[in-house]
Amino acid sequence: MEELDFAGCACTGGTLQRFVQPVIMGLLAQGPQHGYALLQGLRALPLWGGAAPDQTGVYRLLKSMEGRGLLHAEEEEGRTTGRRRYALTERGRACLAQWEATLEDYRRTLDATLALVREANPMDRAFIRLVERVAQTSLAGRIPAAADLEALLAVPAVSAEAAFLGRRARDMARRTAGNRGRVWSAIGVDCRPCSMNCGFCSFGEKWGLVREPQEWSAARIVDTARRFVAQGAHWVTLRTTEHYPPEKLRDLVRLLRREVPGDYRVVVNTGELAPADAAALAAAGANVVYHTLRLGEGKTTGFKVATRLDTLAAVRDSSLDLAHLVEPVGPEHADAEIVAVLLTALRHGARLCGVMARVNVPGTPCGDRAGTGPDAELAPERLAQIAAVTRLAGGVQTPDICVHPPTLQALHWGANVLVVETGAVPRDVAESDADWRAFGVEDALSLLLEAGYAVGGA
Ligand code: SF4
């Protein structure tokens, strides 16, 4: 099935910024302003969806408008930095009046075009209202109703409704994530035959895929974390198996904090935690815990649901942030199951959410039952649809929405976080020094840029 990719197409919008000239003149009609104040005024308007306007482009436009006599700029007296103050000229006021007539014409034309498109478009109007209801609920800081989220997932992933959902989710990413793309890096610290025997994990001892315990040295972990941070990763995750000693993990966190300078957050992805464990990890320098109630928990995993929920509650009640994806999703998972896990994440205060597709590792029960290949794994369109629903459901609570494995469509539909991993990966049978599937931080940053996100900086 063809992946829907409307990158760069006018149907995804982004052309409103062409109206920046009348907006600047409208702001200056209220009185002269400095360039910085103008930029702030522009940012507050809906043209950029809450993101910062392109500063260089705005100053270039101001210069061009000055050249055409639409505005007048003066250097501020008594300053050496050349701060300029802009005022509208008489010619600018006349131009602004002309813009008013032109915009009225545009509006009439747009209304007629919209009516035509609506008539030709079979999209259910009730679906548009549903999307808006979910968006407004989460933007107000409330958790949307399960039935509404299930209805969003119930439309075909390749449909006008799903495309509308994706578009609205991308709009929300501009607003709640400040249009910033980020990279989540993960280091698989150890792998060993694990008695919990989760059906999708290559480490399960019953599957016999991992026979000998392996563990990275502290020096190797520090070197890798330095590399990830230098390349631009925002999170560094220490991922361990279920029975990794907690005191050893705390030592590793302290070591990272001591040896790896930089503006990044330390994540631990480990076994079950009691409140005291969470507090001790925070004291050691950790910021985030990755922990989830997985799809099929208690059936395809060796855990009791209550045990997983206890850990989620311990993290929620600590000073640590919770990161919780909906995972591992296969094509067989029903909308209601997906929504139940998503709501578990939101009700436990997850600050990062999103979706991870299951990789069918041959030799594991999931791999053997479902097989491999495109029909046995989640379609990229469905992955993007779930990413869009997590974005809409998370609202202001979850500014970061992750998709794994990475797809451009999911980024265009609201996800803003990509994962880069190395070492032991439970979706593979051999640990490695290389980045998983040769997807590194630079690849992630390029893909985020391609989807229109800003990367780098705080
Ligand atoms: S997912 Fe974690 S707990 Fe389950 S088998 Fe793998 S390592 Fe063990």
Coordinates of C-alpha atoms and ligand atoms in Angstrom, one line a residue:
M1 CA 0.0 0.0 0.0
E2 CA 1.4 3.4 -0.9
E3 CA 2.5 5.5 2.0
L4 CA 0.7 8.9 2.1
D5 CA 3.2 11.6 2.0
F6 CA 2.1 15.1 1.3
A7 CA 5.4 16.8 2.3
G8 CA 5.8 20.1 0.5
C9 CA 2.3 19.9 -1.0
A10 CA 0.1 23.0 -0.7
C11 CA -2.7 20.7 0.7
T12 CA -0.8 20.5 4.0
G13 CA -1.0 24.3 4.4
G14 CA 2.0 26.4 5.5
T15 CA 1.1 29.1 2.9
L16 CA -0.5 31.4 5.4
Q17 CA 2.8 33.0 6.2
R18 CA 2.6 34.7 2.8
F19 CA 0.3 37.1 4.5
V20 CA 3.1 38.3 6.8
Q21 CA 3.4 41.7 5.0
P22 CA -0.2 42.9 5.9
V23 CA 0.3 41.5 9.4
I24 CA 3.4 43.6 9.9
M25 CA 1.7 46.6 8.6
G26 CA -1.3 45.9 10.9
L27 CA 1.0 45.7 13.9
L28 CA 2.8 48.9 12.9
A29 CA -0.5 50.7 12.4
Q30 CA -0.9 50.5 16.2
G31 CA 2.3 52.5 16.6
P32 CA 6.1 52.3 15.9
Q33 CA 7.9 49.2 17.1
H34 CA 11.4 47.7 17.4
G35 CA 12.2 44.6 15.3
Y36 CA 12.3 42.4 18.3
A37 CA 8.8 43.5 19.5
L38 CA 7.5 42.9 16.0
L39 CA 8.9 39.4 16.0
Q40 CA 7.2 38.8 19.4
G41 CA 3.9 40.2 18.0
L42 CA 4.2 37.9 14.9
R43 CA 4.8 34.9 17.1
A44 CA 1.7 35.5 19.1
L45 CA -0.4 35.4 16.0
P46 CA -1.8 32.1 14.6
L47 CA 0.2 32.3 11.3
W48 CA 3.0 30.3 12.9
G49 CA 1.0 28.1 15.2
G50 CA 3.0 29.2 18.2
A51 CA 6.4 28.6 16.6
A52 CA 9.0 31.3 16.2
P53 CA 8.8 33.1 12.8
D54 CA 11.9 33.0 10.6
Q55 CA 13.9 35.9 12.0
T56 CA 16.2 36.4 9.0
G57 CA 13.2 36.3 6.6
V58 CA 11.3 38.9 8.7
Y59 CA 14.2 41.3 8.7
R60 CA 14.7 40.8 5.0
L61 CA 11.0 41.6 4.4
L62 CA 11.3 44.7 6.6
K63 CA 14.2 45.9 4.5
S64 CA 12.3 45.3 1.3
M65 CA 9.2 47.1 2.6
E66 CA 11.4 50.0 3.7
G67 CA 12.9 50.1 0.1
R68 CA 9.4 50.3 -1.3
G69 CA 8.5 53.2 1.0
L70 CA 5.9 51.3 3.0
L71 CA 7.7 51.8 6.3
H72 CA 10.3 54.0 7.7
A73 CA 13.1 52.8 10.0
E74 CA 15.3 54.8 12.4
E75 CA 18.3 53.9 14.4
E76 CA 17.7 54.4 18.1
E77 CA 19.8 57.3 19.5
G78 CA 22.4 56.6 22.1
R79 CA 22.9 52.9 21.3
T80 CA 25.9 51.3 19.6
T81 CA 24.1 48.1 18.6
G82 CA 22.0 49.7 15.8
R83 CA 18.6 48.8 17.2
R84 CA 16.0 49.9 14.7
R85 CA 12.5 51.2 15.2
Y86 CA 9.9 50.8 12.4
A87 CA 7.0 53.0 11.6
L88 CA 4.3 52.9 8.9
T89 CA 4.5 55.6 6.3
E90 CA 1.5 57.2 4.5
R91 CA 2.2 54.9 1.5
G92 CA 2.2 52.0 3.9
R93 CA -1.3 53.0 5.3
A94 CA -2.6 53.2 1.8
C95 CA -1.2 49.8 1.0
L96 CA -2.8 48.4 4.2
A97 CA -6.2 49.7 3.1
Q98 CA -5.7 48.0 -0.2
W99 CA -4.8 44.8 1.6
E100 CA -8.1 44.9 3.4
A101 CA -10.0 44.9 0.1
T102 CA -7.7 42.2 -1.2
L103 CA -8.2 40.0 1.8
E104 CA -12.0 40.4 1.6
D105 CA -11.8 39.2 -2.0
Y106 CA -9.6 36.2 -0.9
R107 CA -12.0 35.3 1.8
R108 CA -14.9 35.2 -0.6
T109 CA -12.9 33.1 -3.0
L110 CA -11.8 30.8 -0.2
D111 CA -15.4 30.4 1.0
A112 CA -16.5 29.4 -2.4
T113 CA -13.6 27.0 -2.8
L114 CA -14.2 25.4 0.6
A115 CA -17.8 24.9 -0.3
L116 CA -16.8 23.2 -3.5
V117 CA -14.3 20.9 -1.7
R118 CA -16.7 20.0 1.0
E119 CA -19.3 19.0 -1.5
A120 CA -16.8 16.9 -3.4
N121 CA -15.2 15.4 -0.3
P122 CA -17.0 12.5 1.3
M123 CA -15.6 13.2 4.7
D124 CA -18.0 12.8 7.5
R125 CA -18.6 16.2 9.1
A126 CA -19.3 14.6 12.4
F127 CA -15.7 13.3 12.3
I128 CA -14.3 16.8 12.0
R129 CA -16.3 17.8 15.1
L130 CA -15.0 14.7 16.9
V131 CA -11.4 15.6 16.1
E132 CA -11.9 19.2 17.3
R133 CA -13.6 17.9 20.5
V134 CA -10.7 15.7 21.4
A135 CA -8.2 18.5 20.5
Q136 CA -10.0 21.1 22.6
T137 CA -10.3 18.6 25.6
S138 CA -6.6 17.8 25.7
L139 CA -5.5 21.4 25.1
A140 CA -7.6 22.3 28.1
G141 CA -5.5 19.8 30.1
R142 CA -8.1 17.1 30.4
I143 CA -8.0 13.5 29.2
P144 CA -10.4 12.8 26.3
A145 CA -13.1 10.1 26.5
A146 CA -12.1 6.5 25.5
A147 CA -15.1 6.3 23.1
D148 CA -13.9 9.4 21.2
L149 CA -10.3 8.1 20.9
E150 CA -11.6 4.7 19.7
A151 CA -13.7 6.5 17.1
L152 CA -10.6 8.3 15.8
L153 CA -8.8 4.9 15.5
A154 CA -11.8 3.3 13.8
V155 CA -11.5 5.3 10.5
P156 CA -9.4 3.6 7.8
A157 CA -5.8 4.6 8.1
V158 CA -5.9 5.5 4.4
S159 CA -8.9 7.9 4.2
A160 CA -9.8 11.5 4.0
E161 CA -10.7 11.3 7.7
A162 CA -7.3 9.9 8.7
A163 CA -5.5 12.5 6.6
F164 CA -7.5 15.3 8.4
L165 CA -6.7 13.7 11.7
G166 CA -3.0 13.7 10.8
R167 CA -3.1 17.3 9.7
R168 CA -4.7 18.4 13.0
A169 CA -2.2 16.4 15.0
R170 CA 0.7 18.1 13.2
D171 CA -0.9 21.5 14.0
M172 CA -1.0 20.5 17.6
A173 CA 2.7 19.5 17.5
R174 CA 3.5 23.0 16.4
R175 CA 1.7 24.4 19.4
T176 CA 2.4 22.0 22.2
A177 CA 5.9 20.9 21.2
G178 CA 6.9 24.4 20.0
N179 CA 7.5 22.6 16.6
R180 CA 10.7 21.1 18.1
G181 CA 11.9 17.7 17.0
R182 CA 14.0 15.7 19.4
V183 CA 16.0 12.5 19.4
W184 CA 15.7 9.8 22.1
S185 CA 18.9 7.7 22.3
A186 CA 19.1 4.4 24.1
I187 CA 22.0 2.2 25.1
G188 CA 21.1 -1.5 25.7
V189 CA 23.3 -2.0 28.8
D190 CA 22.9 -5.8 29.1
C191 CA 21.1 -8.8 27.6
R192 CA 20.7 -12.1 29.3
P193 CA 18.1 -15.0 29.2
C194 CA 15.2 -13.4 31.0
S195 CA 12.7 -15.5 33.0
M196 CA 9.8 -13.1 32.3
N197 CA 9.6 -14.6 28.7
C198 CA 7.7 -11.8 27.1
G199 CA 6.4 -13.2 23.7
F200 CA 7.8 -10.3 21.6
C201 CA 11.3 -10.1 23.3
S202 CA 14.4 -11.9 22.0
F203 CA 15.8 -12.1 25.6
G204 CA 13.1 -14.6 26.8
E205 CA 15.0 -17.6 28.2
K206 CA 12.5 -20.0 26.8
W207 CA 13.2 -19.0 23.2
G208 CA 16.9 -19.8 23.5
L209 CA 17.9 -16.9 21.2
V210 CA 20.2 -15.3 23.9
R211 CA 22.2 -18.0 25.7
E212 CA 25.1 -16.1 27.4
P213 CA 24.7 -12.9 29.5
Q214 CA 26.4 -9.9 28.0
E215 CA 27.0 -6.5 29.5
W216 CA 28.6 -3.3 28.3
S217 CA 31.5 -1.9 30.4
A218 CA 31.0 1.5 32.1
A219 CA 33.7 3.0 29.8
R220 CA 31.8 1.9 26.7
I221 CA 28.6 3.3 28.0
V222 CA 30.1 6.6 28.8
D223 CA 31.8 6.8 25.3
T224 CA 28.5 6.0 23.6
A225 CA 26.6 8.5 25.7
R226 CA 29.2 11.2 24.9
R227 CA 28.7 10.4 21.2
F228 CA 24.9 10.6 21.4
V229 CA 25.0 13.9 23.3
A230 CA 27.6 15.5 21.0
Q231 CA 25.4 14.5 17.9
G232 CA 22.4 16.2 19.4
A233 CA 20.4 13.6 21.3
H234 CA 18.0 15.1 23.9
W235 CA 17.6 12.0 26.0
V236 CA 20.2 9.3 26.9
T237 CA 18.5 6.1 28.0
L238 CA 20.1 3.3 30.0
R239 CA 18.1 0.3 29.1
T240 CA 18.6 -2.8 31.3
T241 CA 16.9 -6.2 31.6
E242 CA 14.4 -6.8 34.3
H243 CA 16.8 -8.2 37.0
Y244 CA 19.7 -5.7 36.5
P245 CA 20.9 -4.7 40.0
P246 CA 19.3 -1.3 40.9
E247 CA 22.4 -0.1 42.8
K248 CA 24.5 -0.7 39.7
L249 CA 22.1 1.2 37.6
R250 CA 22.3 4.1 40.0
D251 CA 26.1 4.1 39.8
L252 CA 25.8 4.3 36.0
V253 CA 23.5 7.3 36.2
R254 CA 26.0 9.0 38.5
L255 CA 28.8 8.2 36.2
L256 CA 26.9 9.7 33.2
R257 CA 26.2 12.8 35.1
R258 CA 29.9 13.1 36.1
E259 CA 31.5 12.1 32.8
V260 CA 29.1 13.3 30.1
P261 CA 28.5 17.1 30.2
G262 CA 25.7 18.6 28.2
D263 CA 22.1 19.6 28.0
Y264 CA 20.4 16.2 28.0
R265 CA 18.1 14.1 30.2
V266 CA 19.0 10.8 31.7
V267 CA 16.3 8.1 31.3
V268 CA 16.3 4.7 33.0
N269 CA 14.4 1.8 31.4
T270 CA 14.7 -1.0 33.9
G271 CA 12.7 -3.5 36.0
E272 CA 9.9 -2.7 38.4
L273 CA 10.4 0.2 40.8
A274 CA 9.1 0.9 44.3
P275 CA 8.7 4.5 45.4
A276 CA 12.1 4.3 47.3
D277 CA 13.8 3.1 44.1
A278 CA 12.3 6.0 42.1
A279 CA 13.5 8.5 44.7
A280 CA 17.0 7.0 44.7
L281 CA 17.2 7.1 40.9
A282 CA 16.2 10.8 41.0
A283 CA 18.8 11.5 43.7
A284 CA 21.5 9.9 41.5
G285 CA 20.6 12.2 38.6
A286 CA 18.0 10.5 36.5
N287 CA 15.2 12.6 35.1
V288 CA 12.9 10.2 33.3
V289 CA 11.7 6.6 33.7
Y290 CA 10.5 4.7 30.7
H291 CA 8.0 2.1 31.8
T292 CA 4.8 0.8 30.2
L293 CA 1.8 -1.3 30.5
R294 CA 2.3 -3.3 27.3
L295 CA -0.4 -4.5 25.0
G296 CA -1.3 -8.0 26.1
E297 CA 0.3 -7.5 29.5
G298 CA -0.2 -10.6 31.6
K299 CA -1.0 -12.7 28.5
T300 CA 2.0 -12.3 26.2
T301 CA 4.3 -11.2 29.1
G302 CA 5.2 -12.8 32.4
F303 CA 4.0 -9.9 34.5
K304 CA 0.8 -9.2 36.4
V305 CA -0.9 -6.0 35.3
A306 CA -1.1 -4.8 38.9
T307 CA 2.7 -5.1 39.2
R308 CA 3.2 -2.9 36.2
L309 CA 0.6 -0.4 37.4
D310 CA 2.4 -0.2 40.8
T311 CA 5.6 0.9 39.1
L312 CA 3.7 3.5 37.0
A313 CA 2.2 4.9 40.2
A314 CA 5.6 5.0 41.9
V315 CA 7.0 7.0 39.0
R316 CA 3.9 9.3 38.8
D317 CA 4.3 10.0 42.5
S318 CA 8.0 10.8 42.3
S319 CA 9.9 13.7 40.9
L320 CA 10.8 11.7 37.8
D321 CA 8.9 12.2 34.5
L322 CA 7.2 9.2 33.0
A323 CA 7.7 8.2 29.4
H324 CA 5.2 5.6 28.2
L325 CA 4.5 4.5 24.6
V326 CA 1.7 2.4 23.3
E327 CA 3.7 -0.8 22.5
P328 CA 4.4 -3.2 21.0
V329 CA 1.6 -2.7 18.5
G330 CA 0.8 -5.4 15.8
P331 CA -1.9 -5.4 13.2
E332 CA -4.1 -7.6 15.4
H333 CA -4.5 -5.1 18.2
A334 CA -8.0 -3.7 18.4
D335 CA -8.8 0.0 18.8
A336 CA -10.1 -0.5 22.4
E337 CA -6.9 -2.3 23.5
I338 CA -4.7 0.6 22.1
V339 CA -6.9 3.2 23.7
A340 CA -6.8 1.4 27.1
V341 CA -3.0 1.5 27.1
L342 CA -2.9 5.1 25.9
L343 CA -5.2 6.2 28.7
T344 CA -3.1 4.3 31.2
A345 CA -0.1 6.4 30.1
L346 CA -2.0 9.6 30.3
R347 CA -3.7 8.8 33.7
H348 CA -0.2 8.2 35.1
G349 CA 1.0 11.6 34.0
A350 CA 3.2 10.5 31.0
R351 CA 5.1 13.5 29.7
L352 CA 6.3 11.6 26.6
C353 CA 3.9 9.3 24.8
G354 CA 3.6 7.8 21.3
V355 CA 3.6 4.4 19.6
M356 CA 6.1 1.6 18.9
A357 CA 5.3 -1.1 16.4
R358 CA 6.1 -4.7 17.2
V359 CA 9.1 -6.2 15.3
N360 CA 8.4 -9.9 14.8
V361 CA 11.7 -11.5 15.9
P362 CA 11.9 -15.0 14.4
G363 CA 12.2 -17.6 17.1
T364 CA 9.9 -15.7 19.6
P365 CA 6.2 -16.6 19.9
C366 CA 5.1 -13.4 18.3
G367 CA 7.6 -13.8 15.5
D368 CA 6.5 -17.4 14.9
R369 CA 2.8 -16.8 15.2
A370 CA 2.7 -13.6 13.1
G371 CA 5.6 -14.4 10.8
T372 CA 7.6 -11.6 9.2
G373 CA 6.9 -9.3 6.4
P374 CA 4.6 -6.4 5.7
D375 CA 1.3 -8.2 6.5
A376 CA 2.5 -9.5 9.8
E377 CA 3.7 -6.1 11.1
L378 CA 1.8 -2.8 11.6
A379 CA 1.3 -0.9 8.4
P380 CA 3.1 2.5 8.3
E381 CA -0.3 4.2 7.7
R382 CA -1.7 2.6 10.9
L383 CA 1.4 3.6 12.8
A384 CA 1.0 7.2 11.7
Q385 CA -2.7 7.1 12.7
I386 CA -1.9 5.9 16.2
A387 CA 0.8 8.5 16.5
A388 CA -1.7 11.2 15.5
V389 CA -4.3 9.9 18.0
T390 CA -1.6 9.9 20.8
R391 CA -0.7 13.5 19.9
L392 CA -4.3 14.7 19.9
A393 CA -5.1 12.8 23.2
G394 CA -1.9 14.0 24.9
G395 CA -2.5 17.7 24.3
V396 CA -0.6 20.0 26.7
Q397 CA 0.3 17.1 29.0
T398 CA 2.5 15.3 26.5
P399 CA 4.5 17.7 24.4
D400 CA 6.7 14.9 23.1
I401 CA 5.2 12.2 20.9
C402 CA 7.5 9.4 19.8
V403 CA 7.2 7.0 16.9
H404 CA 9.3 3.9 16.5
P405 CA 10.5 2.6 14.0
P406 CA 10.7 6.0 12.3
T407 CA 8.5 7.0 9.4
L408 CA 8.1 10.4 7.7
Q409 CA 4.4 10.0 7.6
A410 CA 4.1 9.7 11.4
L411 CA 6.2 12.9 11.8
H412 CA 3.9 14.6 9.4
W413 CA 1.0 13.3 11.5
G414 CA 2.2 14.8 14.8
A415 CA 5.1 12.7 16.2
N416 CA 8.2 14.8 17.0
V417 CA 10.5 12.3 18.7
L418 CA 12.6 9.6 17.0
V419 CA 14.6 6.8 18.7
V420 CA 18.2 5.8 18.0
E421 CA 19.4 2.7 19.8
T422 CA 22.6 0.7 20.2
G423 CA 23.9 -2.3 22.3
A424 CA 21.4 -4.9 23.3
V425 CA 18.0 -4.5 21.5
P426 CA 15.1 -6.7 22.5
R427 CA 13.9 -6.5 18.9
D428 CA 17.1 -8.2 17.6
V429 CA 19.1 -11.3 18.5
A430 CA 22.7 -9.8 18.6
E431 CA 24.0 -6.8 20.5
S432 CA 26.1 -4.4 18.5
D433 CA 28.2 -1.3 18.8
A434 CA 26.5 0.1 15.7
D435 CA 23.2 2.1 15.7
W436 CA 20.2 -0.3 15.3
R437 CA 19.3 -0.7 11.6
A438 CA 22.1 1.9 10.9
F439 CA 19.7 4.7 12.0
G440 CA 21.8 7.3 13.8
V441 CA 21.2 10.6 15.5
E442 CA 22.1 12.5 12.3
D443 CA 19.6 10.4 10.3
A444 CA 16.9 11.2 12.9
L445 CA 17.7 14.9 12.8
S446 CA 17.5 15.0 9.0
L447 CA 14.2 13.2 9.0
L448 CA 12.8 15.6 11.6
L449 CA 14.0 18.6 9.5
E450 CA 12.4 17.1 6.5
A451 CA 9.1 16.9 8.3
G452 CA 9.4 20.7 9.1
Y453 CA 10.5 20.5 12.8
A454 CA 13.2 22.7 14.3
V455 CA 16.1 20.8 15.8
G456 CA 19.0 21.8 18.0
G457 CA 19.2 24.2 20.8
A458 CA 17.2 24.0 24.1
Ligands
SF4_1 S1 10.8 -7.4 27.7 FE1 12.0 -7.2 29.5 S2 11.0 -8.4 31.1 FE2 10.2 -9.1 29.1 S3 11.5 -10.8 28.5 FE3 12.4 -9.0 27.6 S4 13.9 -8.3 29.1 FE4 12.6 -9.7 30.1

